[in-house]
XYZ file of C-alpha atoms in Angstrom:
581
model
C 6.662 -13.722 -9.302
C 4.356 -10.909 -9.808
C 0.974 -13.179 -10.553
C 2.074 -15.701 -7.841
C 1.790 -12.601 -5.272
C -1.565 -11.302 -6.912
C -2.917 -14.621 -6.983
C -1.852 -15.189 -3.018
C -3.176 -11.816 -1.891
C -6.616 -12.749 -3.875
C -6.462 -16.266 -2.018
C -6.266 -13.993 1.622
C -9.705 -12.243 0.738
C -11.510 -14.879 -0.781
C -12.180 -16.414 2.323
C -14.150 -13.102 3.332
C -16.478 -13.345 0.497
C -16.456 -17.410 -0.477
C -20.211 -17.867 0.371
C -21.349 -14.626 -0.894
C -19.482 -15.851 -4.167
C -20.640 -19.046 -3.945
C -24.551 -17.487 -4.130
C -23.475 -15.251 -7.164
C -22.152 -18.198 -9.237
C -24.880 -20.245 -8.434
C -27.713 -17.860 -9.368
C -25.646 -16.845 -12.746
C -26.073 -20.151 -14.506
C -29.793 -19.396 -13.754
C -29.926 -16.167 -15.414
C -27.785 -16.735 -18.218
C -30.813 -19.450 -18.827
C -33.076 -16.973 -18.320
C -31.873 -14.325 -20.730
C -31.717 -16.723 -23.577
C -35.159 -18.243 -22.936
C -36.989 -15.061 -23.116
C -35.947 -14.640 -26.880
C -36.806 -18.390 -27.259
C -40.070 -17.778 -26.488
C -39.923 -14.432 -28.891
C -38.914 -16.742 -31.788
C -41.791 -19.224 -30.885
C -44.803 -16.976 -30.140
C -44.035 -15.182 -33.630
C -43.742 -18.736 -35.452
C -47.019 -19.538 -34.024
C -48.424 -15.958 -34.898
C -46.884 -16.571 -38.638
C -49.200 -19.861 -38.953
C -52.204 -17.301 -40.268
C -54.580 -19.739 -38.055
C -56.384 -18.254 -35.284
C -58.345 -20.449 -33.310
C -59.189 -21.199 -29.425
C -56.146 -23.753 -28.917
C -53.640 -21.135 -30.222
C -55.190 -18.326 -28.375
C -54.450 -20.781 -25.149
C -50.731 -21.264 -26.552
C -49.898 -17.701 -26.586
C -51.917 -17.360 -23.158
C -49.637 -19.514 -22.220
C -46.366 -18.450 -23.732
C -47.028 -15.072 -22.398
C -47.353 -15.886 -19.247
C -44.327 -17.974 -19.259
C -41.918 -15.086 -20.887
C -43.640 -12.582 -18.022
C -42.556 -14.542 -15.422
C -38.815 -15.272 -17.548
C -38.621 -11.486 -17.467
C -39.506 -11.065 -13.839
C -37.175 -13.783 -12.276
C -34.642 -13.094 -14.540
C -35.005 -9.326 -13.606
C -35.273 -10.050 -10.031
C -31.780 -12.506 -10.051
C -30.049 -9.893 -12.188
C -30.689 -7.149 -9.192
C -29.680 -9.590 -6.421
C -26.687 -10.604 -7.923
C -25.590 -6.954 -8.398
C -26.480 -5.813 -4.525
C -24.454 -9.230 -3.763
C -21.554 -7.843 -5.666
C -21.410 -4.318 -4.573
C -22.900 -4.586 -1.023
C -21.398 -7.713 0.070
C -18.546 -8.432 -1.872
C -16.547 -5.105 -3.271
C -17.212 -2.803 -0.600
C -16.140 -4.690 2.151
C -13.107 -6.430 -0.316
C -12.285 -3.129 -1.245
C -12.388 -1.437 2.225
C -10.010 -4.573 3.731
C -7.849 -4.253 0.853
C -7.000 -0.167 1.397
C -6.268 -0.739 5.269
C -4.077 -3.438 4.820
C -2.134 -1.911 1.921
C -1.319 1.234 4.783
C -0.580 -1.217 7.661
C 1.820 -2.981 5.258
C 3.176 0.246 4.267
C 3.341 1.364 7.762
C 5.086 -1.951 9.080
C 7.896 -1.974 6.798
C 11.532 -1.179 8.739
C 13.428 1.581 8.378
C 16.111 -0.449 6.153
C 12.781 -0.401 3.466
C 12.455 3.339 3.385
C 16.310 4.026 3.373
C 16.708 2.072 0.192
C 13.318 3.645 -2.053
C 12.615 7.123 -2.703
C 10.285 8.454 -0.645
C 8.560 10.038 -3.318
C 8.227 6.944 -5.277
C 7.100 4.899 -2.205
C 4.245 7.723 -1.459
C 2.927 7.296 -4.968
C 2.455 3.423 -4.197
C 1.141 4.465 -1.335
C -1.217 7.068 -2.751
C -2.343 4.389 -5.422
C -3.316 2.015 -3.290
C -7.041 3.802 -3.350
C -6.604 2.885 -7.093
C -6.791 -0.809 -5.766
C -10.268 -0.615 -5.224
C -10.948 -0.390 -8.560
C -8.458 -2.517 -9.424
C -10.101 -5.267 -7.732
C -14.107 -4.403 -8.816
C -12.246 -4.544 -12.334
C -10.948 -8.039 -11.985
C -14.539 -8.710 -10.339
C -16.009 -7.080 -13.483
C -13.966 -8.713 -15.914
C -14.571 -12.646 -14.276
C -18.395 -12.200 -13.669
C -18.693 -10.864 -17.683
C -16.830 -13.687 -18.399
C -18.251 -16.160 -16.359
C -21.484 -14.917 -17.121
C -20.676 -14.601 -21.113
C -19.494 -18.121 -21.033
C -22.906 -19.622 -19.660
C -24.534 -17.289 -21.742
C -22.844 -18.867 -24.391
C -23.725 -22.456 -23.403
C -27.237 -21.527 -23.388
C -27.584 -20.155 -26.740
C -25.471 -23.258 -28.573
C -27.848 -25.587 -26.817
C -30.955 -23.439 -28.475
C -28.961 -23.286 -31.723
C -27.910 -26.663 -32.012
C -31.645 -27.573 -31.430
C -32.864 -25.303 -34.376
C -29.823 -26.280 -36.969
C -26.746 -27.948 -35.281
C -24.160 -26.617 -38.571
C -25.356 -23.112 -37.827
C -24.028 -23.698 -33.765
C -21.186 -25.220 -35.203
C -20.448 -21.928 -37.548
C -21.390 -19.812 -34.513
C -18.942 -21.192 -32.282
C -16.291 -20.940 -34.484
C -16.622 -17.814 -34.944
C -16.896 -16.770 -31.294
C -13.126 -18.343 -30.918
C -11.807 -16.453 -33.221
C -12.826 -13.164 -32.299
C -12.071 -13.929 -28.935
C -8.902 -14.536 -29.918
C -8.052 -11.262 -32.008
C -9.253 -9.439 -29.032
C -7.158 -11.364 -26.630
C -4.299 -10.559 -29.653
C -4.701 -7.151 -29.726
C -5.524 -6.549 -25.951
C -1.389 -7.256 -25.280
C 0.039 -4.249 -27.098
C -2.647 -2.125 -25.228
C -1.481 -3.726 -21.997
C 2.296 -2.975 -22.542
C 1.557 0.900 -23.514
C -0.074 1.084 -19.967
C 2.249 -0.362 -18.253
C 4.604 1.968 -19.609
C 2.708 4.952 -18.960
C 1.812 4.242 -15.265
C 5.258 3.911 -14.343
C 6.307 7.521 -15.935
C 3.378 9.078 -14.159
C 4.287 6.997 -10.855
C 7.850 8.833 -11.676
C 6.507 12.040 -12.001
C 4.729 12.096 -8.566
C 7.261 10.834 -7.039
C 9.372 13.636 -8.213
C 6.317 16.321 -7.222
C 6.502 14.683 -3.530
C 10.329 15.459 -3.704
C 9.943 18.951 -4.863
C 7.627 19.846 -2.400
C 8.847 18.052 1.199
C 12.487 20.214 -0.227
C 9.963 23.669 -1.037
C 12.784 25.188 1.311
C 16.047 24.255 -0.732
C 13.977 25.339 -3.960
C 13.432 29.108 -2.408
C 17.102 29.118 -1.265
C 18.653 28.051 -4.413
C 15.872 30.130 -6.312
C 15.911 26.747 -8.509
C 11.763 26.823 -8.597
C 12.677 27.970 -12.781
C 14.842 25.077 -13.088
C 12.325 22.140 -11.382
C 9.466 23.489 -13.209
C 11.324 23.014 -16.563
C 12.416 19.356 -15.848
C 9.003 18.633 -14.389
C 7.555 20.091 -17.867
C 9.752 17.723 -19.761
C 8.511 14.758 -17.146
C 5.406 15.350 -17.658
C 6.368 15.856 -21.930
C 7.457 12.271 -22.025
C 4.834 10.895 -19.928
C 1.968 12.786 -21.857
C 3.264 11.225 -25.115
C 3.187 8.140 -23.630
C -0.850 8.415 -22.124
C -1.084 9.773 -26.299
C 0.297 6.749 -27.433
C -1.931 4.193 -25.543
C -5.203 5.965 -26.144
C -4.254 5.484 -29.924
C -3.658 1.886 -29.700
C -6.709 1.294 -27.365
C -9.196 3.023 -30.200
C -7.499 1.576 -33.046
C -7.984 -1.502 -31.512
C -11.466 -1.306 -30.445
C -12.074 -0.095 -34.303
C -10.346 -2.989 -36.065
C -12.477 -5.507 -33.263
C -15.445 -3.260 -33.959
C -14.960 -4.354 -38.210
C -14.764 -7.704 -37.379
C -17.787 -7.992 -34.447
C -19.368 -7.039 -37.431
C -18.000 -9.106 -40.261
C -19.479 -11.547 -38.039
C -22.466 -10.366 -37.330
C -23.067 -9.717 -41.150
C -21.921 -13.378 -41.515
C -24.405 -15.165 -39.944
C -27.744 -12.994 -40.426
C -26.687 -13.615 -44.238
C -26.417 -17.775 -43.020
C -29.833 -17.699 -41.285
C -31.362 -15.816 -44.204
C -30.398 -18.083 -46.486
C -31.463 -21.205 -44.366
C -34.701 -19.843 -44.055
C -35.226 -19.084 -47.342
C -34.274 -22.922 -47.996
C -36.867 -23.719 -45.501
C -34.543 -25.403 -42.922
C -35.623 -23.050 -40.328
C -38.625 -20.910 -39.790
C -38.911 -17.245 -39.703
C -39.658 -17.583 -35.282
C -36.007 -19.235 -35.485
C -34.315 -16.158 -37.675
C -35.477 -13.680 -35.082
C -33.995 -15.842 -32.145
C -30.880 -15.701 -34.523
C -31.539 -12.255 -34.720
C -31.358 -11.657 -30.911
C -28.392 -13.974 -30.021
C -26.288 -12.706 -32.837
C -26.576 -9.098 -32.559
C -26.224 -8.991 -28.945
C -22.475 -11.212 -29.459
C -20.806 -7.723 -30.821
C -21.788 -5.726 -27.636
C -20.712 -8.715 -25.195
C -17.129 -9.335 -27.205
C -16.718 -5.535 -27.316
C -17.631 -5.565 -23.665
C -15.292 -8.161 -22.682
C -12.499 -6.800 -24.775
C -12.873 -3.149 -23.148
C -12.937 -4.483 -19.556
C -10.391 -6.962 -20.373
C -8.214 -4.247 -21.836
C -8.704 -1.726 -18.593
C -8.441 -4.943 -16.561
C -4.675 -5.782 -17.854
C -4.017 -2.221 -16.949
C -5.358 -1.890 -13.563
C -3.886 -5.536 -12.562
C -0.516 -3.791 -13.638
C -1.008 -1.528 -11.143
C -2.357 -3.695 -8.454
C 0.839 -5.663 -9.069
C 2.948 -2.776 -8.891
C 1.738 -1.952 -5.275
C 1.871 -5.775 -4.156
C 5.550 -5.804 -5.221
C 6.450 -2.446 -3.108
C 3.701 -2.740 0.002
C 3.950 -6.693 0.162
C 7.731 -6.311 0.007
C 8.749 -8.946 3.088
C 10.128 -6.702 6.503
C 14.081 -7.356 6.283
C 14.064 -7.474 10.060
C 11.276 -10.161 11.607
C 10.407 -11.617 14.932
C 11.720 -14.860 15.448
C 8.797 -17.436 16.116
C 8.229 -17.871 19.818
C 9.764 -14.334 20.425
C 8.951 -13.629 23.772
C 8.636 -10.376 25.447
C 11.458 -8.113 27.028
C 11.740 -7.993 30.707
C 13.021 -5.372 31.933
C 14.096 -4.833 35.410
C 17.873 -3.628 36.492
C 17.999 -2.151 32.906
C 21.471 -3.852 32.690
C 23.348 -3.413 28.770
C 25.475 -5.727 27.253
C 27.478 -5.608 23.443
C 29.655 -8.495 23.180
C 31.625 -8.496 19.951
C 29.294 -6.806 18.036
C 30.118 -6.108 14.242
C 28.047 -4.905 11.903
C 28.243 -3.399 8.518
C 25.569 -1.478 5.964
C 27.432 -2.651 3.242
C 30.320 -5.281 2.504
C 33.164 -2.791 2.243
C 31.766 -0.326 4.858
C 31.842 -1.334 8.451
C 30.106 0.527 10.547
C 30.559 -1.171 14.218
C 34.198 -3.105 14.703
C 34.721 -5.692 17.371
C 32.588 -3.328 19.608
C 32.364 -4.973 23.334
C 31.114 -2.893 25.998
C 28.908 -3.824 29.270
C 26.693 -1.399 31.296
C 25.282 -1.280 34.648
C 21.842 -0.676 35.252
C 21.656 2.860 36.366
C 24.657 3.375 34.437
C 24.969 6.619 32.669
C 27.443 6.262 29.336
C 28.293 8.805 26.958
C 29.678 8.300 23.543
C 31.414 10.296 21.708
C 34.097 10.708 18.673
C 34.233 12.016 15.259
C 31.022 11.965 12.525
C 31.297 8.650 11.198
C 32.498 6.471 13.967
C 29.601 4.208 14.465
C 27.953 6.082 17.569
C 24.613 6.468 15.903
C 24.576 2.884 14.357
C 25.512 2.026 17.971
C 22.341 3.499 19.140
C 20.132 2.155 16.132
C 21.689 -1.942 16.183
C 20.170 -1.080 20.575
C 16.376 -0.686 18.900
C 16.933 -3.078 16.301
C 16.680 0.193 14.004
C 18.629 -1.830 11.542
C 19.599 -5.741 11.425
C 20.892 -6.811 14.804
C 23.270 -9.803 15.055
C 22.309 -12.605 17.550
C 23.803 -12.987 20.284
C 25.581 -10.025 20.493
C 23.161 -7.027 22.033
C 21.600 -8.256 25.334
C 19.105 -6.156 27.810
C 18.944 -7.992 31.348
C 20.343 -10.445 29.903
C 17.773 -11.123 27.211
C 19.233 -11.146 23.407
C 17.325 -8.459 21.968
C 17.035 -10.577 18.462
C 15.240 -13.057 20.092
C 12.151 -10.885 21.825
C 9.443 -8.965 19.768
C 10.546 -5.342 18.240
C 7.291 -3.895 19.838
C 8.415 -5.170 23.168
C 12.008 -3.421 22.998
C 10.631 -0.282 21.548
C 8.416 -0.267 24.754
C 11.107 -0.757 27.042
C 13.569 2.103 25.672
C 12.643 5.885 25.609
C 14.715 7.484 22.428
C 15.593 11.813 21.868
C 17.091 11.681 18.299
C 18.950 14.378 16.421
C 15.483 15.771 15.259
C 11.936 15.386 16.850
C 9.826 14.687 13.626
C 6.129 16.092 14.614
C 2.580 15.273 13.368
C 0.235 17.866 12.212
C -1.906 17.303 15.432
C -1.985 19.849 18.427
C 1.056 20.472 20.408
C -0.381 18.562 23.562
C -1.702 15.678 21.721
C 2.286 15.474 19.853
C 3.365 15.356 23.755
C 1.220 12.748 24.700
C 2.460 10.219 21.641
C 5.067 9.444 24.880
C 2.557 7.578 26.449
C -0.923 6.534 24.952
C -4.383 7.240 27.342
C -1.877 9.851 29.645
C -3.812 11.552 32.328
C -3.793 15.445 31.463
C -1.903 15.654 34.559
C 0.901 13.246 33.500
C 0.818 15.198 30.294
C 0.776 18.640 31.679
C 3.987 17.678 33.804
C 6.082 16.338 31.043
C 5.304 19.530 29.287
C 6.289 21.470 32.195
C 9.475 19.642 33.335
C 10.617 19.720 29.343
C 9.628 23.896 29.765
C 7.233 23.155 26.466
C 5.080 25.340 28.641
C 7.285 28.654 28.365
C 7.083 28.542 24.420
C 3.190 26.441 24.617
C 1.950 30.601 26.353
C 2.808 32.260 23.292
C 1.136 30.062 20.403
C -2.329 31.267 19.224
C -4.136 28.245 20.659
C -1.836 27.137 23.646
C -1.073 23.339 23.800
C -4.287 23.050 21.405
C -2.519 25.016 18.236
C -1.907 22.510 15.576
C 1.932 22.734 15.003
C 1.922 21.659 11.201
C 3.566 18.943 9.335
C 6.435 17.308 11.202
C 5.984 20.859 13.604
C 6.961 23.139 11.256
C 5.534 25.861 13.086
C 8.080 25.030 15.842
C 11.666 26.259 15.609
C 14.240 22.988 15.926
C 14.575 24.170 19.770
C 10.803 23.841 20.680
C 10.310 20.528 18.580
C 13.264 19.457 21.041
C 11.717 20.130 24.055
C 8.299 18.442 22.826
C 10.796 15.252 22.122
C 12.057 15.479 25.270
C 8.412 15.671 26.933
C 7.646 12.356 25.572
C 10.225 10.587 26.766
C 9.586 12.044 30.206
C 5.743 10.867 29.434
C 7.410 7.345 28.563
C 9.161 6.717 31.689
C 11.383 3.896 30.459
C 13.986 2.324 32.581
C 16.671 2.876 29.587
C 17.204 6.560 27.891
C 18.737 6.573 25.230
C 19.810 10.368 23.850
C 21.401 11.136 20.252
C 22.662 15.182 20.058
C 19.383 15.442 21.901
C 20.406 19.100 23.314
C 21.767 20.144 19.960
C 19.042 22.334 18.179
C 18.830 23.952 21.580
C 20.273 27.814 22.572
C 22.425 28.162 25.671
C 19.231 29.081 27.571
C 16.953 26.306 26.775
C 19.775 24.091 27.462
C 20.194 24.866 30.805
C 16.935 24.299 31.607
C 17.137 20.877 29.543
C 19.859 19.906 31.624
C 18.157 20.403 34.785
C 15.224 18.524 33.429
C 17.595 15.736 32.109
C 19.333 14.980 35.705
C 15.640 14.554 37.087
C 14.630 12.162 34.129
C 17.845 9.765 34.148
C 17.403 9.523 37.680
C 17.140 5.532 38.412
C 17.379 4.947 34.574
C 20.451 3.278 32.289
C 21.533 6.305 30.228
C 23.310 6.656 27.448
C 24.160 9.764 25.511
C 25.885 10.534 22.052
C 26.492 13.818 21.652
C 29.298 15.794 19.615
C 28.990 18.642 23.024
C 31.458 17.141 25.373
C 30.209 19.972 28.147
C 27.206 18.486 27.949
C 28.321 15.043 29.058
C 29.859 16.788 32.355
C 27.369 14.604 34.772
C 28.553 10.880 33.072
C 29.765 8.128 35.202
C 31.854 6.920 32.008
C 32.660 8.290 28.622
C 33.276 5.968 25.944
C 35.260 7.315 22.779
C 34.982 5.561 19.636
C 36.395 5.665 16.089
C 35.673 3.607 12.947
C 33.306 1.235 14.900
C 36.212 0.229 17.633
C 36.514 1.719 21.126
C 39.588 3.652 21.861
C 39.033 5.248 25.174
C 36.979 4.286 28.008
C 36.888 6.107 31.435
C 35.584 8.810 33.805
C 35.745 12.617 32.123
C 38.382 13.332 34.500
C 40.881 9.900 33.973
C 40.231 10.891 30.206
C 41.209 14.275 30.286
C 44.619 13.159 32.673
C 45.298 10.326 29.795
C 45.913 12.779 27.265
C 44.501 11.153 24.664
C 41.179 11.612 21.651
C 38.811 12.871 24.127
C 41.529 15.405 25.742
C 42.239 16.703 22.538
C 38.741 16.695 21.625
C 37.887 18.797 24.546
C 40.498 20.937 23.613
C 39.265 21.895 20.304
C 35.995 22.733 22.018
C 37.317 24.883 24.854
């Protein structure tokens, strides 16, 4: 599952970077060439030296030879400096740039049924990795260009050495496979210890995320003693484990290191012994020399990236899995856009559930007017909310059984419907941007005018006076600088800014004092003017100005009428109104 998604994520860049590639692999044959002829002509200009005859013709032969290895060294210089600024320039920056914003539009376009079901913490550290991907990706680069590069290499040289003494390839090749193989053996336990000690460090930021977006509940429960401890013992187990892999990674590289040289050790004794036969000459022993020595550092090489590689593909995996993870809630294809114009609600039948044995919305049928102003209300629990969130497709919307003018909601684009409706929740959530720029999220390229009079008619102005900066102070991270009141009122702003034809309002005077309110109110009846309204809220004084209160409980409707007929019937909302008088 996991190496199908790499290998389909790989498949989406590739086409960024084919011809660039294409270049590289073609000049790489050409180099691996190269590097082996230069010691060719070594071994030859030293066999010619070792003749003890010095005459004109072999004065012109190593005229000759010279200037041929000059110009082997010069090319192959040249090619090896091209094919790195191909590489870095053309092919890992802009890979790794690609790869980094779409792990963080992924992240950002997963649905709110995604971030309900992972920890935060856990997610952020995903998130937060994702700049590892970067190198995760020049890795895999690093680790197929040393191989692809090794294995012409390789080609080369057994071509050179069959020429000189075709048993002494033979032995050489052999010999190759099998310490490729205990490498490749020995690479898999290093892989597994890494595997196991990213995820207990991805655990362990995850749980520093936690303890610091909850800094509040630590000072209030004085528990700072008690998270420190557990975070010691975290970071205890995950130490050990970082302990245990770099053991196995350097007792591995030593017991490759012995036999790289076993090897090595191997053949020099073989080509020694030829010579000394007089099968080959002493110009073919120091191209033996040069190919043999430099196999340790290229199988070490390839072992070490291959052995980082297996680690950092872990982790590339481990982000695919969370950031690739497939939106539970999708456009339909040929999802057209919502039109809105009377602003005109419809449920019909709707049920819908967050788990098998929990529904949340029962049978729920209810049709508004555009215009219409509706207020819900009943006890915590009773689906109001979940009423509000199946509207926005917050959470998985049945078909055919939410409709705007008409339209089913499930069959037009999210971005569309989020357009059309203007939403006050419980809690404004801020960003650490100024207070005028947090207004103007209502409504993207806003005049300063427009912007100015949302603040004003939301009275963000009376608090905006007293901040160090004005509308420019920066109001911190989800406006925690802002008491629960002014964050309200900024909320509020934006949905002025908005201007949608349907308002939809959840407790959205709650965090406000009796003051504030007031004004909020006054504000409120000159925003819903025009617009389909409709308003949870636990404050039934609040709902004072609705043309029709609907009461609900587990999921069903129970009442339905003016505030007046409800309070005459005698019924939930009466006694619900009593409890608050």
């Amino acid at each position: 599952m996991k190496n199908r998604l790499l290998f389909s994520f790989m498949k989406k860049y590739y086409g960024q970077v084919k011809y660039t590639l294409f270049a590289v692999l073609l000049i790489l044959p050409v180099t691996a060439l190269l590097s082996q002829l230069v010691p060719w002509y070594v071994s030859k200009i030293i066999t010619l030296i070792n003749t003890n005859v010095v005459d004109e013709q072999v004065w012109q032969s190593l005229f000759s030879m010279f200037l041929i290895f000059s110009a082997l060294m010069i090319t192959g210089t040249l090619l090896t400096l091209a094919v790195m600024y191909l590489l870095q320039s053309r092919v890992m920056l802009p890979l790794g740039i690609s790869i980094r914003r779409d792990l963080f539009v992924q992240a950002l376009g997963q649905h709110r049924i995604f971030w309900n079901r992972h920890d935060a913490g856990d997610v952020f550290g995903k998130i937060e990795n994702s700049r590892r991907t970067v190198a995760a990706w020049s890795s895999i680069g690093d680790f197929l260009l040393s191989f692809y590069t090794s294995v012409w290499t390789l080609i080369v040289m057994l071509l050179l050495l069959a020429k000189i003494y075709v048993p002494f390839a033979a032995a050489y090749l052999c010999g190759t496979f099998v310490l490729l193989g205990v490498f490749h053996r020995i690479s898999v336990t290093t892989f597994r210890a890494s595997a196991q000690q990213e995820n207990l460090f991805n655990r362990v930021f995850g749980r520093l995320v936690n303890m610091v977006s909850n800094y509040f509940v630590l000072k209030m429960f004085a528990s700072t003693g008690r998270e420190r401890k557990r975070l010691d013992k975290d970071y205890s187990v995950a130490c050990k484990a970082m302990q245990k892999n770099s053991w196995l990674r350097n007792r591995n590289q030593l017991f490759l290191g012995v036999a790289v040289i076993g090897f090595e050790c191997s053949m020099i004794a073989y080509a020694v012994v030829l010579w000394a036969k007089g099968i080959i000459q002493v110009g073919d022993v120091v191209y033996i020399l040069n190919t043999v020595m430099p196999l340790g550092g290229i199988v070490s090489n390839l072992a070490g990236i291959w052995m980082f590689n297996r680690s950092q593909l872990y982790k590339l995996q481990n982000n695919l899995t969370l950031l690739n993870a497939k939106p539970e809630i999708e456009d339909v294809v040929g999802a057209g856009k919502l039109k809105v114009t009377k602003g005109e609600i419809e449920f019909r039948n709707l049920t819908f559930a967050y788990a098998a044995d929990k529904t949340a919305v029962d049978g729920f049928s209810l049709k508004i007017k555009g215009g219409e102003k509706v207020g819900i209300v009943g006890m915590s629990g009773g689906g109001k909310t979940t009423l509000l969130h199946l509207l926005q497709r917050l959470v998985n919307t049945p078909g055919q059984a939410v409709f705007i003018d008409g339209q089913d909601i499930t069959r037009v684009t999210q971005e569309s419907l989020h357009k059309a409706i203007a939403f006050i929740p419980q809690d404004t959530s801020l960003f650490h941007r100024s207070l005028a720029e947090n207004v103007s999220y209502g409504k993207f390229n806003a005049a300063k005018r427009q912007i100015a009079a949302a603040a004003e008619n939301a009275y963000v102005k009376e608090f905006a006076a007293d901040l160090p900066q004005g509308c420019q102070t920066l109001v911190g991270d989800k406006g925690v600088k802002l008491s629960g009141g002014q964050r309200q009122r900024v909320g509020i702003a934006r949905a002025i800014l908005k201007d949608c034809k349907i308002l939809l309002l959840d407790e959205a005077t709650s965090a406000l004092d009796s003051k504030s309110e007031k004004y909020i109110q006054q504000s409120l009846q000159k925003l819903i003017r025009n617009k389909t309204v409709i308003t949870v809220a636990h404050r039934l004084s609040t709902l004072k100005k609705m043309d029709r209160i609907v009461v609900m409980e587990n999921g069903r409707i129970i009442e339905e009428g003016t505030p007046a007929e409800l309070l005459r019937q005698q019924g939930k909302y009466s006694k619900l109104w009593n409890l608050q008088a």
